[in-house]
Short mmCIF file of C-alpha atoms in Angstrom, two decimals:
data_model
loop_
_atom_site.label_atom_id
_atom_site.label_comp_id
_atom_site.label_asym_id
_atom_site.label_seq_id
_atom_site.Cartn_x
_atom_site.Cartn_y
_atom_site.Cartn_z
CA UNK A 8 -0.09 0.22 -0.18
CA UNK A 9 1.36 3.82 -1.37
CA UNK A 10 1.30 5.84 1.65
CA UNK A 11 -1.82 8.85 2.01
CA UNK A 12 0.28 11.81 1.63
CA UNK A 13 3.76 11.53 -0.39
CA UNK A 14 5.04 14.33 0.49
CA UNK A 15 5.06 12.52 3.66
CA UNK A 16 7.19 9.83 2.00
CA UNK A 17 9.44 12.27 0.66
CA UNK A 18 10.09 13.74 3.81
CA UNK A 19 10.78 10.53 5.55
CA UNK A 20 13.55 9.66 3.24
CA UNK A 21 15.10 12.47 2.99
CA UNK A 22 15.61 13.41 6.85
CA UNK A 23 16.58 9.13 6.96
CA UNK A 24 19.30 10.70 4.54
CA UNK A 25 20.77 13.44 6.05
CA UNK A 26 20.72 11.12 9.34
CA UNK A 27 22.92 8.35 7.72
CA UNK A 28 25.29 10.36 5.58
CA UNK A 29 25.89 12.18 9.59
CA UNK A 30 27.18 8.64 10.73
CA UNK A 31 28.55 7.42 7.44
CA UNK A 32 30.31 11.18 7.09
CA UNK A 33 31.86 10.85 10.96
CA UNK A 34 32.92 7.14 10.86
CA UNK A 35 35.05 7.50 7.78
CA UNK A 36 36.99 10.99 9.44
CA UNK A 37 37.31 9.04 12.61
CA UNK A 38 38.46 5.57 10.87
CA UNK A 39 41.40 7.91 9.32
CA UNK A 40 41.80 10.29 10.37
CA UNK A 41 45.46 9.59 10.94
CA UNK A 42 46.09 9.81 7.21
CA UNK A 43 44.50 13.51 6.36
CA UNK A 44 47.36 14.53 9.78
CA UNK A 45 50.09 13.19 6.87
CA UNK A 46 48.17 15.05 3.97
CA UNK A 47 47.84 18.63 5.84
CA UNK A 48 51.54 18.33 7.83
CA UNK A 49 53.04 17.26 4.52
CA UNK A 50 51.10 20.18 2.74
CA UNK A 51 51.91 23.51 5.12
CA UNK A 52 55.02 21.94 5.81
CA UNK A 53 56.49 24.30 3.01
CA UNK A 54 54.79 27.92 5.49
CA UNK A 55 55.15 26.48 8.87
CA UNK A 56 58.52 24.72 9.10
CA UNK A 57 60.17 26.11 5.57
CA UNK A 58 61.06 21.93 5.08
CA UNK A 59 60.16 19.57 2.32
CA UNK A 60 59.79 16.33 4.23
CA UNK A 61 58.80 13.02 2.70
CA UNK A 62 55.50 10.75 4.95
CA UNK A 63 57.78 8.39 5.69
CA UNK A 64 59.80 11.09 7.52
CA UNK A 65 56.99 13.04 8.68
CA UNK A 66 55.70 9.85 10.12
CA UNK A 67 58.46 9.33 12.08
CA UNK A 68 58.52 13.64 13.26
CA UNK A 69 55.14 12.98 13.90
CA UNK A 70 55.50 9.56 16.95
CA UNK A 71 59.58 10.92 17.84
CA UNK A 72 57.30 14.75 19.11
CA UNK A 73 54.12 13.04 19.69
CA UNK A 74 53.53 9.95 19.73
CA UNK A 75 50.40 7.52 18.73
CA UNK A 76 48.61 11.14 20.41
CA UNK A 77 50.34 13.17 16.96
CA UNK A 78 48.07 11.32 14.31
CA UNK A 79 44.68 12.06 16.00
CA UNK A 80 45.45 15.85 17.09
CA UNK A 81 42.63 17.78 15.52
CA UNK A 82 39.88 14.98 15.55
CA UNK A 83 36.98 15.94 17.44
CA UNK A 84 36.81 19.00 14.86
CA UNK A 85 37.32 16.69 12.41
CA UNK A 86 34.99 15.06 13.20
CA UNK A 87 32.18 17.50 14.24
CA UNK A 88 32.74 19.09 10.27
CA UNK A 89 31.82 15.34 8.82
CA UNK A 90 28.82 14.75 10.88
CA UNK A 91 27.43 18.00 9.52
CA UNK A 92 28.67 17.71 5.86
CA UNK A 93 27.88 14.10 5.70
CA UNK A 94 23.62 14.93 6.75
CA UNK A 95 23.27 18.21 4.07
CA UNK A 96 25.52 16.24 1.17
CA UNK A 97 23.87 12.83 0.97
CA UNK A 98 20.36 14.78 2.88
CA UNK A 99 20.56 17.47 -0.06
CA UNK A 100 20.60 15.16 -3.14
CA UNK A 101 18.12 13.83 -2.12
CA UNK A 102 15.91 16.52 -1.83
CA UNK A 103 18.15 18.52 -4.24
CA UNK A 104 17.90 16.21 -7.10
CA UNK A 105 13.80 15.78 -6.95
CA UNK A 106 13.37 19.24 -7.34
CA UNK A 107 15.53 19.07 -10.73
CA UNK A 108 14.20 16.78 -11.77
CA UNK A 109 11.15 18.81 -11.69
CA UNK A 110 12.08 22.30 -12.96
CA UNK A 111 14.22 20.97 -15.84
CA UNK A 112 12.62 17.05 -16.40
CA UNK A 113 15.43 17.48 -19.38
CA UNK A 114 18.63 17.83 -17.79
CA UNK A 115 21.09 14.66 -17.97
CA UNK A 116 21.61 12.65 -14.57
CA UNK A 117 25.05 13.25 -14.60
CA UNK A 118 24.14 17.48 -14.31
CA UNK A 119 21.41 16.89 -11.58
CA UNK A 120 24.25 15.07 -9.38
CA UNK A 121 27.07 17.08 -9.96
CA UNK A 122 24.68 20.08 -9.54
CA UNK A 123 22.78 18.09 -6.28
CA UNK A 124 26.54 17.59 -4.54
CA UNK A 125 27.68 20.63 -5.22
CA UNK A 126 24.61 22.37 -3.10
CA UNK A 127 24.28 19.72 -0.47
CA UNK A 128 28.29 19.81 -0.10
CA UNK A 129 28.37 24.14 0.18
CA UNK A 130 25.64 24.62 2.31
CA UNK A 131 27.79 22.28 4.31
CA UNK A 132 30.75 24.04 4.47
CA UNK A 133 28.87 26.71 6.59
CA UNK A 134 29.22 24.22 9.92
CA UNK A 135 32.66 22.12 7.90
CA UNK A 136 35.01 25.10 7.36
CA UNK A 137 35.07 26.10 10.36
CA UNK A 138 35.69 22.50 11.88
CA UNK A 139 38.36 22.29 9.35
CA UNK A 140 40.60 25.55 10.51
CA UNK A 141 40.23 24.02 13.65
CA UNK A 142 41.45 20.64 12.95
CA UNK A 143 44.11 21.55 10.58
CA UNK A 144 45.61 23.82 13.64
CA UNK A 145 46.11 21.31 15.79
CA UNK A 146 47.40 19.02 13.22
CA UNK A 147 50.25 20.78 12.47
CA UNK A 148 51.44 21.26 16.44
CA UNK A 149 52.90 18.60 19.02
CA UNK A 150 53.27 18.16 22.63
CA UNK A 151 57.23 18.86 22.41
CA UNK A 152 56.61 21.66 19.30
CA UNK A 153 55.40 24.62 21.52
CA UNK A 154 58.15 26.40 21.03
CA UNK A 155 58.51 25.86 17.85
CA UNK A 156 54.86 26.84 16.26
CA UNK A 157 57.12 29.67 15.10
CA UNK A 158 55.48 33.05 13.84
CA UNK A 159 52.89 31.34 11.60
CA UNK A 160 51.12 29.78 14.87
CA UNK A 161 49.08 31.69 17.85
CA UNK A 162 50.58 29.56 20.50
CA UNK A 163 48.99 26.05 21.34
CA UNK A 164 45.89 24.48 20.77
CA UNK A 165 44.98 22.22 23.59
CA UNK A 166 41.61 21.33 22.61
CA UNK A 167 38.59 22.70 20.16
CA UNK A 168 36.79 24.95 21.88
CA UNK A 169 40.75 26.54 23.22
CA UNK A 170 41.53 26.54 19.37
CA UNK A 171 38.58 28.01 18.59
CA UNK A 172 38.42 30.86 21.22
CA UNK A 173 41.62 32.07 20.33
CA UNK A 174 40.99 31.96 16.41
CA UNK A 175 38.23 34.28 17.09
CA UNK A 176 39.98 36.39 19.31
CA UNK A 177 43.18 36.85 17.24
CA UNK A 178 41.24 37.34 14.05
CA UNK A 179 37.75 37.43 14.72
CA UNK A 180 34.71 35.63 12.32
CA UNK A 181 37.22 35.85 9.46
CA UNK A 182 39.88 34.15 10.54
CA UNK A 183 37.74 30.56 11.91
CA UNK A 184 36.10 31.02 7.89
CA UNK A 185 39.92 31.52 6.80
CA UNK A 186 39.70 29.61 3.23
CA UNK A 187 35.86 29.94 2.83
CA UNK A 188 36.20 30.03 -0.77
CA UNK A 189 38.97 28.73 -1.29
CA UNK A 190 37.11 25.66 0.22
CA UNK A 191 34.35 25.90 -1.66
CA UNK A 192 36.66 25.99 -4.79
CA UNK A 193 37.52 23.22 -3.89
CA UNK A 194 34.47 21.30 -2.40
CA UNK A 195 32.38 21.94 -4.53
CA UNK A 196 33.52 20.25 -7.88
CA UNK A 197 35.06 17.52 -5.49
CA UNK A 198 31.39 16.94 -4.60
CA UNK A 199 30.15 17.41 -7.77
CA UNK A 200 32.99 15.54 -9.30
CA UNK A 201 32.36 11.99 -6.72
CA UNK A 202 28.85 11.52 -7.15
CA UNK A 203 28.46 11.99 -10.95
CA UNK A 204 31.49 9.00 -10.71
CA UNK A 205 30.20 7.24 -8.82
CA UNK A 206 26.43 7.36 -10.90
CA UNK A 207 28.26 6.90 -13.98
CA UNK A 208 30.10 3.65 -12.96
CA UNK A 209 26.68 2.04 -11.27
CA UNK A 210 25.66 2.48 -14.70
CA UNK A 211 28.74 0.83 -15.88
CA UNK A 212 28.81 -2.20 -13.48
CA UNK A 213 24.63 -2.23 -14.50
CA UNK A 214 25.58 -2.55 -18.01
CA UNK A 215 28.37 -4.52 -17.60
CA UNK A 216 26.18 -6.89 -15.54
CA UNK A 217 23.04 -7.02 -18.35
CA UNK A 218 25.54 -7.44 -21.10
CA UNK A 219 27.99 -10.36 -19.89
CA UNK A 220 25.35 -11.76 -17.02
CA UNK A 221 21.77 -11.60 -19.26
CA UNK A 222 20.05 -14.82 -18.58
CA UNK A 223 21.90 -14.59 -14.71
CA UNK A 224 19.84 -13.79 -11.53
CA UNK A 225 23.93 -12.00 -10.07
CA UNK A 226 23.20 -9.40 -8.06
CA UNK A 227 25.87 -7.55 -6.31
CA UNK A 228 24.72 -6.13 -2.33
CA UNK A 229 24.71 -2.00 -2.59
CA UNK A 230 26.48 -2.64 0.84
CA UNK A 231 29.69 -4.03 -1.78
CA UNK A 232 29.24 -1.45 -4.67
CA UNK A 233 29.09 1.35 -2.02
CA UNK A 234 32.21 0.05 -0.91
CA UNK A 235 34.13 -0.80 -4.15
CA UNK A 236 32.87 2.44 -6.53
CA UNK A 237 32.65 4.65 -3.59
CA UNK A 238 36.59 4.19 -3.32
CA UNK A 239 37.22 4.46 -7.12
CA UNK A 240 34.88 7.41 -7.13
CA UNK A 241 36.77 9.64 -4.63
CA UNK A 242 39.68 8.42 -5.23
CA UNK A 243 39.22 10.10 -9.07
CA UNK A 244 38.03 13.13 -8.28
CA UNK A 245 40.62 13.84 -5.12
CA UNK A 246 43.71 13.49 -7.13
CA UNK A 247 41.28 16.26 -9.82
CA UNK A 248 41.06 18.86 -7.21
CA UNK A 249 44.52 18.53 -5.06
CA UNK A 250 45.67 21.62 -5.94
CA UNK A 251 42.53 23.04 -5.19
CA UNK A 252 43.20 21.49 -1.37
CA UNK A 253 46.59 22.89 -1.30
CA UNK A 254 46.02 26.45 -2.27
CA UNK A 255 43.01 25.62 0.95
CA UNK A 256 45.45 24.05 3.12
CA UNK A 257 47.89 27.09 2.11
CA UNK A 258 45.43 30.35 2.94
CA UNK A 259 44.19 28.25 6.42
CA UNK A 260 47.50 27.14 8.26
CA UNK A 261 48.96 30.34 8.13
CA UNK A 262 49.17 32.58 11.14
CA UNK A 263 50.56 36.38 11.84
CA UNK A 264 52.44 36.21 9.60
CA UNK A 265 50.16 36.68 5.62
CA UNK A 266 52.64 34.77 2.60
CA UNK A 267 49.50 34.74 0.73
CA UNK A 268 46.45 37.41 0.27
CA UNK A 269 43.53 35.56 -1.32
CA UNK A 270 43.61 31.92 -3.93
CA UNK A 271 44.56 34.30 -6.26
CA UNK A 272 47.46 35.28 -4.60
CA UNK A 273 48.75 31.38 -3.11
CA UNK A 274 48.02 29.95 -6.76
CA UNK A 275 50.24 32.19 -8.35
CA UNK A 276 53.51 32.11 -5.43
CA UNK A 277 53.38 28.72 -5.11
CA UNK A 278 53.20 27.81 -9.23
CA UNK A 279 56.23 30.34 -9.32
CA UNK A 280 58.10 28.86 -6.77
CA UNK A 281 57.61 25.11 -6.79
CA UNK A 282 56.08 24.88 -10.21
CA UNK A 283 53.89 22.07 -11.61
CA UNK A 284 54.81 19.33 -7.91
CA UNK A 285 53.61 21.86 -5.44
CA UNK A 286 50.06 22.52 -6.79
CA UNK A 287 49.89 18.42 -6.35
CA UNK A 288 51.97 18.19 -3.58
CA UNK A 289 50.23 16.00 -0.73
CA UNK A 290 48.38 13.74 -3.60
CA UNK A 291 49.03 10.37 -2.16
CA UNK A 292 48.03 11.06 1.29
CA UNK A 293 44.46 12.82 -0.59
CA UNK A 294 44.05 10.08 -2.36
CA UNK A 295 45.28 7.04 -0.03
CA UNK A 296 42.38 8.72 2.85
CA UNK A 297 40.01 9.53 -0.28
CA UNK A 298 39.89 6.45 -1.49
CA UNK A 299 39.25 4.62 1.85
CA UNK A 300 37.18 7.43 3.09
CA UNK A 301 34.50 7.86 0.53
CA UNK A 302 34.16 3.74 0.57
CA UNK A 303 33.29 3.60 3.94
CA UNK A 304 30.83 6.42 3.56
CA UNK A 305 29.05 5.09 0.52
CA UNK A 306 29.41 1.47 2.19
CA UNK A 307 27.84 3.01 5.74
CA UNK A 308 25.23 5.13 3.86
CA UNK A 309 24.22 1.62 1.52
CA UNK A 310 24.54 -0.20 4.47
CA UNK A 311 22.14 1.94 6.48
CA UNK A 312 19.75 2.04 4.21
CA UNK A 313 19.55 -1.07 3.18
CA UNK A 314 19.23 -2.38 7.15
CA UNK A 315 16.86 0.51 8.45
CA UNK A 316 15.11 1.55 5.52
CA UNK A 317 12.88 -1.25 4.52
CA UNK A 318 12.23 -1.49 8.39
CA UNK A 319 11.07 1.90 8.63
CA UNK A 320 8.80 1.72 5.62
CA UNK A 321 7.03 -1.66 6.36
CA UNK A 322 3.33 -1.31 8.68
CA UNK A 323 5.87 -3.21 11.74
CA UNK A 324 8.16 -0.19 11.67
CA UNK A 325 5.48 2.00 11.90
CA UNK A 326 5.35 4.03 8.89
CA UNK A 327 2.79 2.19 6.28
CA UNK A 328 3.97 1.59 3.18
CA UNK A 329 6.11 4.44 1.33
CA UNK A 330 6.96 3.43 -1.95
CA UNK A 331 9.96 3.70 -3.20
CA UNK A 332 10.98 4.26 -6.78
CA UNK A 333 13.20 0.71 -7.85
CA UNK A 334 13.88 3.01 -11.58
CA UNK A 335 16.06 6.38 -9.34
CA UNK A 336 20.04 6.11 -8.24
CA UNK A 337 18.99 8.31 -5.94
CA UNK A 338 16.92 6.79 -4.41
CA UNK A 339 20.08 4.21 -3.19
CA UNK A 340 23.40 6.78 -3.58
CA UNK A 341 23.91 9.69 -3.17
#
């Protein structure tokens, strides 16, 4: 049976997407935060310490100065930001996709997914950016590096809230939103590309199944599909947007000594001083982080959908027969 109100059904589905996205985002960040710490250190070392260390050298430096704890510095603001972006990314995609289909039925599915992903990530950035600034400031410091932070840092941050108050006092609200536009410049293309690649890969695998397993009942579970295709989509999108990530990181970790005046100024100076290699610095840890992070996030969302949506949509679960359109990819992926 269908619900008497399709609007209520759609709203319930959107709210579930917000919840599943928040859980998946926080889970992915918590699992892979140490790799993100290495990426941040690698991208910011040119203006913090003036050195150009390799990944292994950075690992040894963090371990020697702060032990295992050093790899998890900034995890609280990181998880907080991922809660917000995960919720808005998956939740807004569902509602925006429907809206786009209504206002422009002729819009291709790939463009609608790109736009929906970009809008969802833009909204989440209002919470994500302050958390990202705090997280990265905490990631580039260590317990034994308090006296060696240099002019780029404002002092030692003992926790998320103390760091937020310190940055707010030193630079005001603008300090907490440092690199906001560069974050959007990085994340809007990334979010749009990731969901577009994910949908394209799903279409490719479905076409392959129909072509090579036409007379078979062979199907891959959506949870496993989310793991593999989510990882591929995330890794490819991460590599293509690495230069944008380098610029964003440089803008956010610079402190009292302002080296870059803005996004374009940062791009020109990095290109002049370090060339193409500088713009793609940290691409390896970024890809290493995003492949499992995207894989875990999409896997978690697909698992939560499969595990709980059917229960919540059944009469036993308290909702009378919400109808899901099996032909809609948005009902299954973000």
